[in-house]
Amino acid sequence: MTKPILYSLRQCPYAIRARLGLRLAEQEVEIRDISLKDKPIEMLTVTSKGTVPLLVLNNGDYIDESLNIMIWALNQHDPQNILLADSSHLFTDMINLIARNDCKYIAALEHYKADIRYHNPNIAIYRNLCRSFLDDLEGRLNNHRFFMCDNPSLADYAILPFIRQFSHVERQWFRHAPYPRLQAWLEMHYQDPIFSQIMKKHPRWQSSNTSTSYPHETA
């Protein structure tokens, strides 16, 4: 049986999220790193949406949302109990925390990145909107080692790529920000072999047929 295929971009936070879920589930996949400026026809024939990550399953079905890829993989196999199957009382809070990340925090983060890129003098406005979420995460880490409890959960790995992205916007500012526990949490993930494995560089996948760029999730 052939492996599922994951179309991916190495630095895209959504693709990082998907690769984390697949690695945590010990799901073997064929990773195809692509160029969004020259997308392979094989990818676009699956769905014209043209975004990454895109997971193509052996039966021809596909999943094109990063969180859904994580959940699909972990429902197949969850050796580290990332879904907190034995802690149902935490599940709703975990899903709500991820929803806050995906709906409010990421929107503020995109504005924050744009403000830095275009030298907007009102940088602090969207940085502070991001910080309202980071304050919550720092508070959670006051109570236990990870966001939900003393063991990592789906929330930690689903949110990780976007905290990483925030930390890169103003590196010096983040280094001196009042988030010692969040900084330590981030560094702990960086030191985890799983993270280095999913960030491994792959040669760009080449197809004999390519197409022009489509809109895509922001990397």
PDB file of C-alpha atoms in Angstrom:
ATOM      1  CA  MET A   1       0.000   0.000   0.000  1.00  0.00           C
ATOM      2  CA  THR A   2       1.325   3.433  -0.905  1.00  0.00           C
ATOM      3  CA  LYS A   3       1.736   6.120   1.731  1.00  0.00           C
ATOM      4  CA  PRO A   4      -0.603   9.106   2.014  1.00  0.00           C
ATOM      5  CA  ILE A   5       0.853  12.188   0.323  1.00  0.00           C
ATOM      6  CA  LEU A   6       1.323  15.494   2.132  1.00  0.00           C
ATOM      7  CA  TYR A   7       1.823  18.593   0.005  1.00  0.00           C
ATOM      8  CA  SER A   8       3.697  20.998   2.233  1.00  0.00           C
ATOM      9  CA  LEU A   9       5.820  24.112   2.690  1.00  0.00           C
ATOM     10  CA  ARG A  10       8.625  23.856   5.223  1.00  0.00           C
ATOM     11  CA  GLN A  11       8.082  27.201   6.992  1.00  0.00           C
ATOM     12  CA  CYS A  12       4.306  27.564   6.660  1.00  0.00           C
ATOM     13  CA  PRO A  13       2.826  27.365  10.193  1.00  0.00           C
ATOM     14  CA  TYR A  14      -0.214  25.452   8.957  1.00  0.00           C
ATOM     15  CA  ALA A  15       2.003  22.888   7.256  1.00  0.00           C
ATOM     16  CA  ILE A  16       4.197  22.662  10.372  1.00  0.00           C
ATOM     17  CA  ARG A  17       1.046  21.943  12.371  1.00  0.00           C
ATOM     18  CA  ALA A  18       0.027  19.155   9.991  1.00  0.00           C
ATOM     19  CA  ARG A  19       3.486  17.576  10.012  1.00  0.00           C
ATOM     20  CA  LEU A  20       3.512  17.653  13.816  1.00  0.00           C
ATOM     21  CA  GLY A  21       0.213  15.795  13.981  1.00  0.00           C
ATOM     22  CA  LEU A  22       1.346  13.162  11.499  1.00  0.00           C
ATOM     23  CA  ARG A  23       4.663  12.660  13.292  1.00  0.00           C
ATOM     24  CA  LEU A  24       3.019  12.401  16.727  1.00  0.00           C
ATOM     25  CA  ALA A  25       0.650   9.800  15.292  1.00  0.00           C
ATOM     26  CA  GLU A  26       3.620   7.927  13.806  1.00  0.00           C
ATOM     27  CA  GLN A  27       1.843   8.114  10.450  1.00  0.00           C
ATOM     28  CA  GLU A  28       4.188   7.573   7.533  1.00  0.00           C
ATOM     29  CA  VAL A  29       3.557   9.912   4.638  1.00  0.00           C
ATOM     30  CA  GLU A  30       5.276  10.995   1.465  1.00  0.00           C
ATOM     31  CA  ILE A  31       6.123  14.666   1.947  1.00  0.00           C
ATOM     32  CA  ARG A  32       6.105  16.750  -1.198  1.00  0.00           C
ATOM     33  CA  ASP A  33       7.579  20.210  -0.607  1.00  0.00           C
ATOM     34  CA  ILE A  34       6.287  22.432  -3.358  1.00  0.00           C
ATOM     35  CA  SER A  35       6.547  25.968  -4.685  1.00  0.00           C
ATOM     36  CA  LEU A  36       3.363  28.011  -4.444  1.00  0.00           C
ATOM     37  CA  LYS A  37       4.466  29.854  -7.569  1.00  0.00           C
ATOM     38  CA  ASP A  38       4.561  26.641  -9.573  1.00  0.00           C
ATOM     39  CA  LYS A  39       2.076  24.204  -8.113  1.00  0.00           C
ATOM     40  CA  PRO A  40       2.012  20.654  -9.430  1.00  0.00           C
ATOM     41  CA  ILE A  41      -0.966  19.568 -11.486  1.00  0.00           C
ATOM     42  CA  GLU A  42      -1.138  16.404  -9.347  1.00  0.00           C
ATOM     43  CA  MET A  43      -2.012  18.603  -6.360  1.00  0.00           C
ATOM     44  CA  LEU A  44      -4.519  20.797  -8.194  1.00  0.00           C
ATOM     45  CA  THR A  45      -6.362  17.818  -9.645  1.00  0.00           C
ATOM     46  CA  VAL A  46      -7.129  16.721  -6.082  1.00  0.00           C
ATOM     47  CA  THR A  47      -8.639  20.117  -5.206  1.00  0.00           C
ATOM     48  CA  SER A  48      -8.454  23.437  -6.996  1.00  0.00           C
ATOM     49  CA  LYS A  49      -8.238  25.208  -3.618  1.00  0.00           C
ATOM     50  CA  GLY A  50      -4.471  25.076  -4.036  1.00  0.00           C
ATOM     51  CA  THR A  51      -3.483  25.548  -0.389  1.00  0.00           C
ATOM     52  CA  VAL A  52      -1.027  23.751   1.849  1.00  0.00           C
ATOM     53  CA  PRO A  53      -1.092  21.544   3.754  1.00  0.00           C
ATOM     54  CA  LEU A  54      -2.983  19.050   1.650  1.00  0.00           C
ATOM     55  CA  LEU A  55      -3.093  15.410   2.730  1.00  0.00           C
ATOM     56  CA  VAL A  56      -4.150  12.941   0.037  1.00  0.00           C
ATOM     57  CA  LEU A  57      -5.239   9.600   1.458  1.00  0.00           C
ATOM     58  CA  ASN A  58      -4.781   6.202  -0.140  1.00  0.00           C
ATOM     59  CA  ASN A  59      -8.477   5.952  -1.069  1.00  0.00           C
ATOM     60  CA  GLY A  60      -8.364   9.264  -2.934  1.00  0.00           C
ATOM     61  CA  ASP A  61     -10.001  11.318  -0.204  1.00  0.00           C
ATOM     62  CA  TYR A  62      -8.174  14.408   0.974  1.00  0.00           C
ATOM     63  CA  ILE A  63      -7.938  16.729   3.989  1.00  0.00           C
ATOM     64  CA  ASP A  64      -6.989  20.337   3.347  1.00  0.00           C
ATOM     65  CA  GLU A  65      -7.216  21.893   6.824  1.00  0.00           C
ATOM     66  CA  SER A  66      -4.216  21.586   9.124  1.00  0.00           C
ATOM     67  CA  LEU A  67      -6.129  20.965  12.353  1.00  0.00           C
ATOM     68  CA  ASN A  68      -8.277  18.321  10.673  1.00  0.00           C
ATOM     69  CA  ILE A  69      -5.109  16.587   9.470  1.00  0.00           C
ATOM     70  CA  MET A  70      -3.836  16.481  13.052  1.00  0.00           C
ATOM     71  CA  ILE A  71      -7.102  15.081  14.398  1.00  0.00           C
ATOM     72  CA  TRP A  72      -7.418  12.518  11.606  1.00  0.00           C
ATOM     73  CA  ALA A  73      -3.889  11.234  12.225  1.00  0.00           C
ATOM     74  CA  LEU A  74      -4.223  11.105  16.015  1.00  0.00           C
ATOM     75  CA  ASN A  75      -7.552   9.318  15.758  1.00  0.00           C
ATOM     76  CA  GLN A  76      -5.677   6.566  13.890  1.00  0.00           C
ATOM     77  CA  HIS A  77      -2.948   6.313  16.526  1.00  0.00           C
ATOM     78  CA  ASP A  78      -2.251   8.478  19.554  1.00  0.00           C
ATOM     79  CA  PRO A  79       0.598   6.846  21.508  1.00  0.00           C
ATOM     80  CA  GLN A  80       1.264   9.939  23.654  1.00  0.00           C
ATOM     81  CA  ASN A  81      -2.422  10.629  24.393  1.00  0.00           C
ATOM     82  CA  ILE A  82      -2.223  14.026  22.701  1.00  0.00           C
ATOM     83  CA  LEU A  83      -6.033  14.075  22.396  1.00  0.00           C
ATOM     84  CA  LEU A  84      -6.365  13.611  26.198  1.00  0.00           C
ATOM     85  CA  ALA A  85      -8.691  10.642  25.741  1.00  0.00           C
ATOM     86  CA  ASP A  86      -8.593   9.929  29.468  1.00  0.00           C
ATOM     87  CA  SER A  87      -9.314  13.556  30.430  1.00  0.00           C
ATOM     88  CA  SER A  88     -12.642  14.343  28.785  1.00  0.00           C
ATOM     89  CA  HIS A  89     -13.211  17.237  31.215  1.00  0.00           C
ATOM     90  CA  LEU A  90     -10.301  19.061  29.545  1.00  0.00           C
ATOM     91  CA  PHE A  91     -11.328  18.383  25.957  1.00  0.00           C
ATOM     92  CA  THR A  92     -13.815  21.251  25.555  1.00  0.00           C
ATOM     93  CA  ASP A  93     -11.378  23.762  27.033  1.00  0.00           C
ATOM     94  CA  MET A  94      -8.649  22.442  24.737  1.00  0.00           C
ATOM     95  CA  ILE A  95     -10.792  22.853  21.612  1.00  0.00           C
ATOM     96  CA  ASN A  96     -11.892  26.336  22.705  1.00  0.00           C
ATOM     97  CA  LEU A  97      -8.273  27.379  23.243  1.00  0.00           C
ATOM     98  CA  ILE A  98      -7.327  26.222  19.747  1.00  0.00           C
ATOM     99  CA  ALA A  99     -10.358  28.072  18.347  1.00  0.00           C
ATOM    100  CA  ARG A 100      -9.199  31.293  20.025  1.00  0.00           C
ATOM    101  CA  ASN A 101      -5.792  30.801  18.434  1.00  0.00           C
ATOM    102  CA  ASP A 102      -7.247  30.140  14.999  1.00  0.00           C
ATOM    103  CA  CYS A 103      -9.904  32.849  14.972  1.00  0.00           C
ATOM    104  CA  LYS A 104      -8.683  35.840  16.984  1.00  0.00           C
ATOM    105  CA  TYR A 105      -4.987  35.419  17.649  1.00  0.00           C
ATOM    106  CA  ILE A 106      -3.906  34.503  14.108  1.00  0.00           C
ATOM    107  CA  ALA A 107      -5.858  37.458  12.681  1.00  0.00           C
ATOM    108  CA  ALA A 108      -4.062  39.838  15.060  1.00  0.00           C
ATOM    109  CA  LEU A 109      -0.744  38.120  14.286  1.00  0.00           C
ATOM    110  CA  GLU A 110      -1.200  38.707  10.545  1.00  0.00           C
ATOM    111  CA  HIS A 111      -1.785  42.421  11.168  1.00  0.00           C
ATOM    112  CA  TYR A 112       1.212  42.545  13.522  1.00  0.00           C
ATOM    113  CA  LYS A 113       3.497  40.980  10.881  1.00  0.00           C
ATOM    114  CA  ALA A 114       2.204  43.418   8.254  1.00  0.00           C
ATOM    115  CA  ASP A 115       2.793  46.396  10.562  1.00  0.00           C
ATOM    116  CA  ILE A 116       6.426  45.367  10.974  1.00  0.00           C
ATOM    117  CA  ARG A 117       6.865  44.707   7.268  1.00  0.00           C
ATOM    118  CA  TYR A 118       5.480  48.111   6.262  1.00  0.00           C
ATOM    119  CA  HIS A 119       6.931  50.059   9.220  1.00  0.00           C
ATOM    120  CA  ASN A 120       3.550  51.035  10.620  1.00  0.00           C
ATOM    121  CA  PRO A 121       4.081  53.342  13.624  1.00  0.00           C
ATOM    122  CA  ASN A 122       1.108  51.725  15.410  1.00  0.00           C
ATOM    123  CA  ILE A 123       2.830  48.354  15.779  1.00  0.00           C
ATOM    124  CA  ALA A 124       1.871  48.118  19.456  1.00  0.00           C
ATOM    125  CA  ILE A 125      -1.865  47.932  18.686  1.00  0.00           C
ATOM    126  CA  TYR A 126      -1.813  44.488  17.099  1.00  0.00           C
ATOM    127  CA  ARG A 127       1.100  43.305  19.215  1.00  0.00           C
ATOM    128  CA  ASN A 128      -1.067  44.007  22.264  1.00  0.00           C
ATOM    129  CA  LEU A 129      -4.008  42.157  20.711  1.00  0.00           C
ATOM    130  CA  CYS A 130      -1.701  39.162  20.330  1.00  0.00           C
ATOM    131  CA  ARG A 131      -0.525  39.613  23.900  1.00  0.00           C
ATOM    132  CA  SER A 132      -4.013  39.161  25.314  1.00  0.00           C
ATOM    133  CA  PHE A 133      -3.781  35.552  24.102  1.00  0.00           C
ATOM    134  CA  LEU A 134      -0.163  35.132  25.192  1.00  0.00           C
ATOM    135  CA  ASP A 135      -1.104  36.365  28.683  1.00  0.00           C
ATOM    136  CA  ASP A 136      -3.608  33.512  28.917  1.00  0.00           C
ATOM    137  CA  LEU A 137      -0.993  30.982  27.799  1.00  0.00           C
ATOM    138  CA  GLU A 138       1.564  32.311  30.299  1.00  0.00           C
ATOM    139  CA  GLY A 139      -1.044  31.992  33.050  1.00  0.00           C
ATOM    140  CA  ARG A 140      -1.776  28.410  32.090  1.00  0.00           C
ATOM    141  CA  LEU A 141       1.931  27.614  32.260  1.00  0.00           C
ATOM    142  CA  ASN A 142       1.975  29.022  35.784  1.00  0.00           C
ATOM    143  CA  ASN A 143      -0.288  26.132  36.748  1.00  0.00           C
ATOM    144  CA  HIS A 144       1.231  23.232  34.824  1.00  0.00           C
ATOM    145  CA  ARG A 145       3.996  22.391  32.366  1.00  0.00           C
ATOM    146  CA  PHE A 146       1.793  22.565  29.276  1.00  0.00           C
ATOM    147  CA  PHE A 147      -1.324  24.464  28.297  1.00  0.00           C
ATOM    148  CA  MET A 148      -3.858  21.937  29.544  1.00  0.00           C
ATOM    149  CA  CYS A 149      -2.017  19.836  32.127  1.00  0.00           C
ATOM    150  CA  ASP A 150       1.446  18.494  32.911  1.00  0.00           C
ATOM    151  CA  ASN A 151       1.541  16.544  29.644  1.00  0.00           C
ATOM    152  CA  PRO A 152       1.466  17.957  26.108  1.00  0.00           C
ATOM    153  CA  SER A 153      -1.865  18.002  24.321  1.00  0.00           C
ATOM    154  CA  LEU A 154      -3.265  18.841  20.918  1.00  0.00           C
ATOM    155  CA  ALA A 155      -3.456  22.469  22.056  1.00  0.00           C
ATOM    156  CA  ASP A 156       0.305  22.711  22.582  1.00  0.00           C
ATOM    157  CA  TYR A 157       1.172  21.339  19.162  1.00  0.00           C
ATOM    158  CA  ALA A 158      -1.628  23.108  17.277  1.00  0.00           C
ATOM    159  CA  ILE A 159      -0.646  26.490  18.732  1.00  0.00           C
ATOM    160  CA  LEU A 160       3.141  26.005  18.666  1.00  0.00           C
ATOM    161  CA  PRO A 161       3.753  27.111  15.030  1.00  0.00           C
ATOM    162  CA  PHE A 162       1.968  30.412  15.643  1.00  0.00           C
ATOM    163  CA  ILE A 163       3.814  31.225  18.872  1.00  0.00           C
ATOM    164  CA  ARG A 164       6.998  30.468  16.964  1.00  0.00           C
ATOM    165  CA  GLN A 165       5.889  32.879  14.265  1.00  0.00           C
ATOM    166  CA  PHE A 166       5.103  35.622  16.812  1.00  0.00           C
ATOM    167  CA  SER A 167       8.528  35.205  18.399  1.00  0.00           C
ATOM    168  CA  HIS A 168      10.173  35.853  15.021  1.00  0.00           C
ATOM    169  CA  VAL A 169       8.400  39.142  14.288  1.00  0.00           C
ATOM    170  CA  GLU A 170      10.392  41.201  16.825  1.00  0.00           C
ATOM    171  CA  ARG A 171      12.939  38.770  18.166  1.00  0.00           C
ATOM    172  CA  GLN A 172      14.590  41.223  20.540  1.00  0.00           C
ATOM    173  CA  TRP A 173      11.257  42.369  21.946  1.00  0.00           C
ATOM    174  CA  PHE A 174      10.080  38.798  22.518  1.00  0.00           C
ATOM    175  CA  ARG A 175      13.370  37.874  24.151  1.00  0.00           C
ATOM    176  CA  HIS A 176      12.765  40.525  26.834  1.00  0.00           C
ATOM    177  CA  ALA A 177       8.968  40.178  27.046  1.00  0.00           C
ATOM    178  CA  PRO A 178       7.371  39.166  30.365  1.00  0.00           C
ATOM    179  CA  TYR A 179       6.724  35.600  29.206  1.00  0.00           C
ATOM    180  CA  PRO A 180       9.415  33.496  30.874  1.00  0.00           C
ATOM    181  CA  ARG A 181       7.297  30.360  30.996  1.00  0.00           C
ATOM    182  CA  LEU A 182       6.113  30.692  27.418  1.00  0.00           C
ATOM    183  CA  GLN A 183       9.686  31.285  26.273  1.00  0.00           C
ATOM    184  CA  ALA A 184      10.806  28.179  28.155  1.00  0.00           C
ATOM    185  CA  TRP A 185       7.880  26.208  26.682  1.00  0.00           C
ATOM    186  CA  LEU A 186       8.907  27.291  23.192  1.00  0.00           C
ATOM    187  CA  GLU A 187      12.549  26.389  23.793  1.00  0.00           C
ATOM    188  CA  MET A 188      11.509  22.994  25.156  1.00  0.00           C
ATOM    189  CA  HIS A 189       9.701  22.260  21.898  1.00  0.00           C
ATOM    190  CA  TYR A 190      12.708  23.409  19.876  1.00  0.00           C
ATOM    191  CA  GLN A 191      14.868  20.931  21.788  1.00  0.00           C
ATOM    192  CA  ASP A 192      12.411  18.081  21.220  1.00  0.00           C
ATOM    193  CA  PRO A 193      13.680  15.730  18.464  1.00  0.00           C
ATOM    194  CA  ILE A 194      10.155  15.637  17.045  1.00  0.00           C
ATOM    195  CA  PHE A 195      10.397  19.304  16.106  1.00  0.00           C
ATOM    196  CA  SER A 196      13.750  18.941  14.373  1.00  0.00           C
ATOM    197  CA  GLN A 197      12.401  15.916  12.496  1.00  0.00           C
ATOM    198  CA  ILE A 198       9.350  17.706  11.128  1.00  0.00           C
ATOM    199  CA  MET A 199      11.448  20.757  10.175  1.00  0.00           C
ATOM    200  CA  LYS A 200      13.882  18.674   8.148  1.00  0.00           C
ATOM    201  CA  LYS A 201      14.524  20.098   4.699  1.00  0.00           C
ATOM    202  CA  HIS A 202      13.265  18.097   1.743  1.00  0.00           C
ATOM    203  CA  PRO A 203      14.235  18.681  -1.866  1.00  0.00           C
ATOM    204  CA  ARG A 204      11.519  20.565  -3.702  1.00  0.00           C
ATOM    205  CA  TRP A 205       9.195  18.035  -5.260  1.00  0.00           C
ATOM    206  CA  GLN A 206       9.189  18.314  -9.021  1.00  0.00           C
ATOM    207  CA  SER A 207       6.387  17.310 -11.313  1.00  0.00           C
ATOM    208  CA  SER A 208       6.423  17.069 -15.058  1.00  0.00           C
ATOM    209  CA  ASN A 209       3.280  19.208 -15.006  1.00  0.00           C
ATOM    210  CA  THR A 210       2.933  22.477 -13.083  1.00  0.00           C
ATOM    211  CA  SER A 211       0.489  25.337 -12.868  1.00  0.00           C
ATOM    212  CA  THR A 212       0.474  28.968 -11.851  1.00  0.00           C
ATOM    213  CA  SER A 213      -0.054  30.233  -8.316  1.00  0.00           C
ATOM    214  CA  TYR A 214      -3.354  30.161  -6.451  1.00  0.00           C
ATOM    215  CA  PRO A 215      -4.221  32.013  -3.237  1.00  0.00           C
ATOM    216  CA  HIS A 216      -2.759  30.219  -0.229  1.00  0.00           C
ATOM    217  CA  GLU A 217      -2.566  30.253   3.536  1.00  0.00           C
ATOM    218  CA  THR A 218      -0.063  32.800   4.765  1.00  0.00           C
ATOM    219  CA  ALA A 219       3.287  31.328   5.668  1.00  0.00           C
TER     220      ALA A 219
END
